[in-house]
Amino acid sequence: MSKVIMKLDELSCPSCMAKIEGALSGTKGVTSAKVLFNASKAKAEFDDSQVSADELVAKVESLGYAVQSSKVKEI
């Protein structure tokens, strides 16, 4: 299992948080996803044989949220 932490541009509402969590959680290979509203961070744990951190970043960006590329950390 791998983990990724993404620093997002400021989230404007709790529904944004739910939208991102839902999209990440619904991605094949993701075992858990959590968005920290006040910290503007998204965290995901995933099976890197099924999905990559770059694909998860792209998923968040496809929803219209900017991910600060210098602040993506894969663990």
XYZ file of N, CA, C and O in Angstrom:
300
model
N 0.832 -1.191 0.000
C 0.000 0.000 0.000
C 0.872 1.249 0.000
O 1.912 1.275 0.630
N 0.402 2.250 -0.685
C 1.067 3.545 -0.722
C 0.101 4.600 -0.217
O -1.111 4.382 -0.176
N 0.652 5.744 0.134
C -0.159 6.878 0.569
C 0.285 8.115 -0.187
O 1.456 8.246 -0.536
N -0.661 9.006 -0.426
C -0.334 10.282 -1.043
C -1.047 11.374 -0.254
O -2.165 11.181 0.227
N -0.354 12.496 -0.101
C -0.936 13.688 0.521
C -0.855 14.799 -0.511
O 0.220 15.071 -1.053
N -1.997 15.415 -0.803
C -2.055 16.490 -1.790
C -2.462 17.783 -1.115
O -3.459 17.828 -0.404
N -1.691 18.825 -1.333
C -2.057 20.153 -0.843
C -2.920 20.799 -1.916
O -2.518 20.913 -3.077
N -4.119 21.171 -1.550
C -5.065 21.760 -2.478
C -5.111 23.268 -2.303
O -4.791 23.780 -1.228
N -5.509 23.955 -3.366
C -5.813 25.372 -3.170
C -7.001 25.411 -2.217
O -7.718 24.423 -2.055
N -7.218 26.521 -1.602
C -8.239 26.607 -0.558
C -9.575 26.029 -0.992
O -10.063 26.308 -2.085
N -10.141 25.216 -0.126
C -11.474 24.676 -0.366
C -12.491 25.698 0.125
O -12.306 26.311 1.167
N -13.576 25.855 -0.615
C -14.524 26.907 -0.266
C -15.697 26.435 0.581
O -16.362 27.250 1.203
N -15.967 25.119 0.595
C -17.116 24.649 1.368
C -16.992 23.164 1.681
O -16.254 22.444 1.009
N -17.728 22.699 2.685
C -17.681 21.281 3.040
C -18.157 20.353 1.913
O -17.734 19.212 1.838
N -19.013 20.836 1.038
C -19.454 19.974 -0.062
C -18.309 19.691 -1.036
O -18.274 18.637 -1.672
N -17.349 20.612 -1.132
C -16.144 20.374 -1.942
C -15.373 19.193 -1.349
O -14.899 18.324 -2.082
N -15.284 19.185 -0.057
C -14.585 18.119 0.646
C -15.243 16.778 0.349
O -14.573 15.803 -0.004
N -16.555 16.728 0.442
C -17.288 15.485 0.194
C -17.146 15.034 -1.258
O -17.024 13.833 -1.534
N -17.146 15.976 -2.177
C -17.012 15.658 -3.601
C -15.656 15.005 -3.885
O -15.571 13.997 -4.582
N -14.590 15.568 -3.323
C -13.244 15.034 -3.537
C -13.103 13.677 -2.861
O -12.591 12.726 -3.460
N -13.560 13.556 -1.624
C -13.483 12.278 -0.915
C -14.232 11.191 -1.675
O -13.743 10.071 -1.819
N -15.408 11.526 -2.187
C -16.204 10.552 -2.925
C -15.519 10.092 -4.194
O -15.515 8.895 -4.520
N -14.922 11.038 -4.915
C -14.235 10.696 -6.162
C -13.018 9.820 -5.898
O -12.786 8.835 -6.606
N -12.243 10.168 -4.879
C -11.063 9.361 -4.558
C -11.469 7.985 -4.049
O -10.916 6.974 -4.472
N -12.451 7.934 -3.162
C -12.898 6.658 -2.595
C -13.458 5.730 -3.666
O -13.343 4.514 -3.555
N -14.067 6.307 -4.691
C -14.654 5.514 -5.755
C -13.667 5.069 -6.817
O -14.051 4.408 -7.786
N -12.408 5.403 -6.655
C -11.381 5.038 -7.625
C -10.852 3.647 -7.320
O -10.511 3.341 -6.170
N -10.789 2.823 -8.346
C -10.292 1.454 -8.176
C -8.880 1.494 -7.602
O -8.015 2.215 -8.092
N -8.654 0.734 -6.542
C -7.345 0.670 -5.905
C -7.215 1.532 -4.673
O -6.293 1.361 -3.884
N -8.130 2.478 -4.484
C -8.076 3.350 -3.302
C -8.788 2.661 -2.148
O -9.941 2.254 -2.268
N -8.080 2.507 -1.034
C -8.663 1.846 0.129
C -9.204 2.835 1.161
O -10.077 2.489 1.934
N -8.681 4.058 1.158
C -9.228 5.091 2.036
C -8.879 6.463 1.482
O -7.855 6.637 0.822
N -9.767 7.407 1.746
C -9.547 8.785 1.310
C -10.135 9.720 2.355
O -11.208 9.458 2.902
N -9.427 10.785 2.621
C -9.863 11.760 3.620
C -9.425 13.144 3.173
O -8.285 13.333 2.739
N -10.322 14.104 3.262
C -9.985 15.491 2.961
C -10.068 16.277 4.265
O -11.051 16.181 5.001
N -9.009 17.002 4.551
C -8.962 17.853 5.745
C -9.297 19.268 5.305
O -8.477 19.963 4.699
N -10.541 19.673 5.571
C -11.055 20.949 5.074
C -10.204 22.137 5.520
O -9.775 22.945 4.707
N -9.945 22.250 6.812
C -9.215 23.411 7.330
C -7.764 23.467 6.867
O -7.186 24.534 6.745
N -7.168 22.304 6.603
C -5.777 22.254 6.151
C -5.660 22.263 4.630
O -4.563 22.368 4.097
N -6.790 22.142 3.941
C -6.824 22.079 2.472
C -5.909 20.975 1.948
O -5.096 21.179 1.055
N -6.049 19.780 2.546
C -5.254 18.632 2.125
C -6.164 17.437 1.855
O -7.182 17.273 2.527
N -5.757 16.645 0.888
C -6.432 15.371 0.619
C -5.410 14.268 0.832
O -4.259 14.386 0.396
N -5.838 13.209 1.512
C -4.967 12.067 1.764
C -5.654 10.829 1.211
O -6.870 10.692 1.331
N -4.872 9.958 0.608
C -5.429 8.707 0.098
C -4.434 7.582 0.311
O -3.228 7.772 0.180
N -4.957 6.422 0.645
C -4.161 5.205 0.722
C -4.618 4.345 -0.443
O -5.821 4.203 -0.686
N -3.648 3.782 -1.176
C -4.014 3.081 -2.403
C -3.046 1.959 -2.730
O -1.911 1.929 -2.239
N -3.517 1.055 -3.567
C -2.717 -0.058 -4.068
C -2.045 0.435 -5.344
O -2.712 0.647 -6.357
N -0.729 0.628 -5.297
C -0.039 1.223 -6.446
C 0.082 0.276 -7.641
O 0.553 0.673 -8.693
N -0.412 -0.946 -7.503
C -0.467 -1.828 -8.673
C -1.750 -1.589 -9.476
O -1.890 -2.076 -10.592
N -2.686 -0.827 -8.885
C -3.955 -0.540 -9.553
C -4.117 0.916 -9.957
O -4.840 1.226 -10.902
N -3.477 1.824 -9.236
C -3.620 3.250 -9.514
C -2.361 3.953 -9.012
O -1.715 3.490 -8.073
N -1.998 5.052 -9.640
C -0.804 5.800 -9.227
C -1.194 7.102 -8.535
O -2.327 7.578 -8.669
N -0.240 7.676 -7.841
C -0.464 8.978 -7.202
C -0.785 10.028 -8.257
O -1.658 10.875 -8.048
N -0.111 9.966 -9.407
C -0.379 10.930 -10.481
C -1.820 10.820 -10.976
O -2.454 11.837 -11.288
N -2.333 9.601 -11.040
C -3.720 9.420 -11.473
C -4.696 9.996 -10.447
O -5.733 10.552 -10.816
N -4.355 9.889 -9.172
C -5.217 10.451 -8.136
C -5.200 11.975 -8.179
O -6.238 12.621 -8.016
N -4.029 12.545 -8.427
C -3.935 14.000 -8.592
C -4.787 14.435 -9.784
O -5.557 15.401 -9.699
N -4.677 13.713 -10.882
C -5.460 14.037 -12.084
C -6.952 13.930 -11.806
O -7.744 14.743 -12.311
N -7.355 12.961 -10.996
C -8.767 12.787 -10.640
C -9.281 14.020 -9.899
O -10.338 14.556 -10.205
N -8.506 14.504 -8.935
C -8.904 15.690 -8.174
C -8.957 16.907 -9.094
O -9.903 17.697 -9.050
N -7.963 17.046 -9.948
C -7.930 18.188 -10.871
C -9.083 18.135 -11.870
O -9.594 19.179 -12.275
N -9.515 16.930 -12.253
C -10.634 16.811 -13.193
C -11.945 17.303 -12.589
O -12.891 17.623 -13.309
N -11.988 17.375 -11.268
C -13.169 17.900 -10.580
C -13.150 19.421 -10.503
O -14.098 20.039 -10.023
N -12.045 20.027 -10.940
C -11.942 21.479 -10.944
C -11.173 22.066 -9.772
O -11.219 23.269 -9.545
N -10.461 21.225 -9.039
C -9.683 21.707 -7.898
C -8.201 21.666 -8.232
O -7.711 20.689 -8.783
N -7.501 22.715 -7.899
C -6.069 22.784 -8.190
C -5.278 22.094 -7.090
O -5.509 22.314 -5.902
N -4.359 21.242 -7.516
C -3.445 20.567 -6.600
C -2.088 21.236 -6.772
O -1.595 21.359 -7.883
N -1.502 21.686 -5.691
C -0.185 22.313 -5.757
C 0.849 21.217 -5.983
O 1.136 20.433 -5.091
N 1.375 21.160 -7.193
C 2.254 20.045 -7.579
C 3.501 19.927 -6.711
O 3.994 18.833 -6.474
N 3.990 21.033 -6.194
C 5.174 20.971 -5.339
C 4.832 20.443 -3.951
O 5.714 20.164 -3.159
N 3.546 20.295 -3.660
C 3.121 19.863 -2.333
C 2.465 18.479 -2.361
O 1.718 18.128 -1.473
N 2.736 17.690 -3.387
C 2.251 16.318 -3.447
C 3.337 15.433 -2.886
O 4.487 15.475 -3.327
N 2.985 14.652 -1.881
C 3.965 13.810 -1.214
C 3.467 12.373 -1.228
O 2.402 12.072 -0.719
N 4.255 11.492 -1.856
C 3.900 10.077 -1.853
C 4.698 9.400 -0.748
O 5.906 9.600 -0.628
N 4.006 8.627 0.061
C 4.632 7.965 1.199
C 4.619 6.464 0.974
O 3.673 5.898 0.567
